[in-house]
Amino acid sequence: MQWTGVPFDRSGEIAIPGALVPVLVSHDNNHAVYVEPNVWIRHPV
């Protein structure tokens, strides 16, 4: 919560300004997860 400036005052998805995806918050488990989607491509150098 400190680095986002956004209160995590409820469970569920919390939108963070500038983030690619919302943070998933679980108050019951005292846990929050942020996972950005990505794509890995293999190519010759």
GROMACS .gro file of C-alpha atoms in nm:
model
   45
    1MET     CA    1   0.000   0.000   0.000
    2GLN     CA    2   0.286   0.238   0.073
    3TRP     CA    3   0.443   0.233  -0.273
    4THR     CA    4   0.114   0.245  -0.463
    5GLY     CA    5  -0.057   0.522  -0.269
    6VAL     CA    6  -0.376   0.317  -0.307
    7PRO     CA    7  -0.551   0.171  -0.001
    8PHE     CA    8  -0.609  -0.204  -0.016
    9ASP     CA    9  -0.928  -0.169   0.187
   10ARG     CA   10  -1.122  -0.458   0.033
   11SER     CA   11  -1.069  -0.802  -0.117
   12GLY     CA   12  -1.070  -0.842  -0.493
   13GLU     CA   13  -0.899  -0.662  -0.780
   14ILE     CA   14  -0.759  -0.318  -0.696
   15ALA     CA   15  -0.660  -0.092  -0.988
   16ILE     CA   16  -0.320   0.075  -0.953
   17PRO     CA   17  -0.250   0.387  -1.163
   18GLY     CA   18   0.018   0.309  -1.422
   19ALA     CA   19   0.012  -0.067  -1.361
   20LEU     CA   20  -0.058  -0.313  -1.643
   21VAL     CA   21  -0.296  -0.526  -1.438
   22PRO     CA   22  -0.481  -0.487  -1.106
   23VAL     CA   23  -0.351  -0.621  -0.774
   24LEU     CA   24  -0.549  -0.919  -0.643
   25VAL     CA   25  -0.609  -0.867  -0.270
   26SER     CA   26  -0.733  -1.123  -0.017
   27HIS     CA   27  -0.805  -0.975   0.325
   28ASP     CA   28  -0.896  -1.320   0.462
   29ASN     CA   29  -0.542  -1.442   0.387
   30ASN     CA   30  -0.367  -1.107   0.452
   31HIS     CA   31  -0.213  -1.143   0.105
   32ALA     CA   32  -0.189  -0.946  -0.219
   33VAL     CA   33  -0.050  -1.054  -0.559
   34TYR     CA   34   0.063  -0.852  -0.859
   35VAL     CA   35   0.160  -1.044  -1.173
   36GLU     CA   36   0.237  -0.867  -1.500
   37PRO     CA   37   0.174  -1.059  -1.821
   38ASN     CA   38   0.474  -1.110  -2.046
   39VAL     CA   39   0.581  -1.287  -2.362
   40TRP     CA   40   0.917  -1.457  -2.412
   41ILE     CA   41   1.048  -1.497  -2.766
   42ARG     CA   42   1.345  -1.710  -2.862
   43HIS     CA   43   1.549  -1.587  -3.156
   44PRO     CA   44   1.904  -1.628  -3.287
   45VAL     CA   45   2.155  -1.358  -3.196
   0.00000   0.00000   0.00000
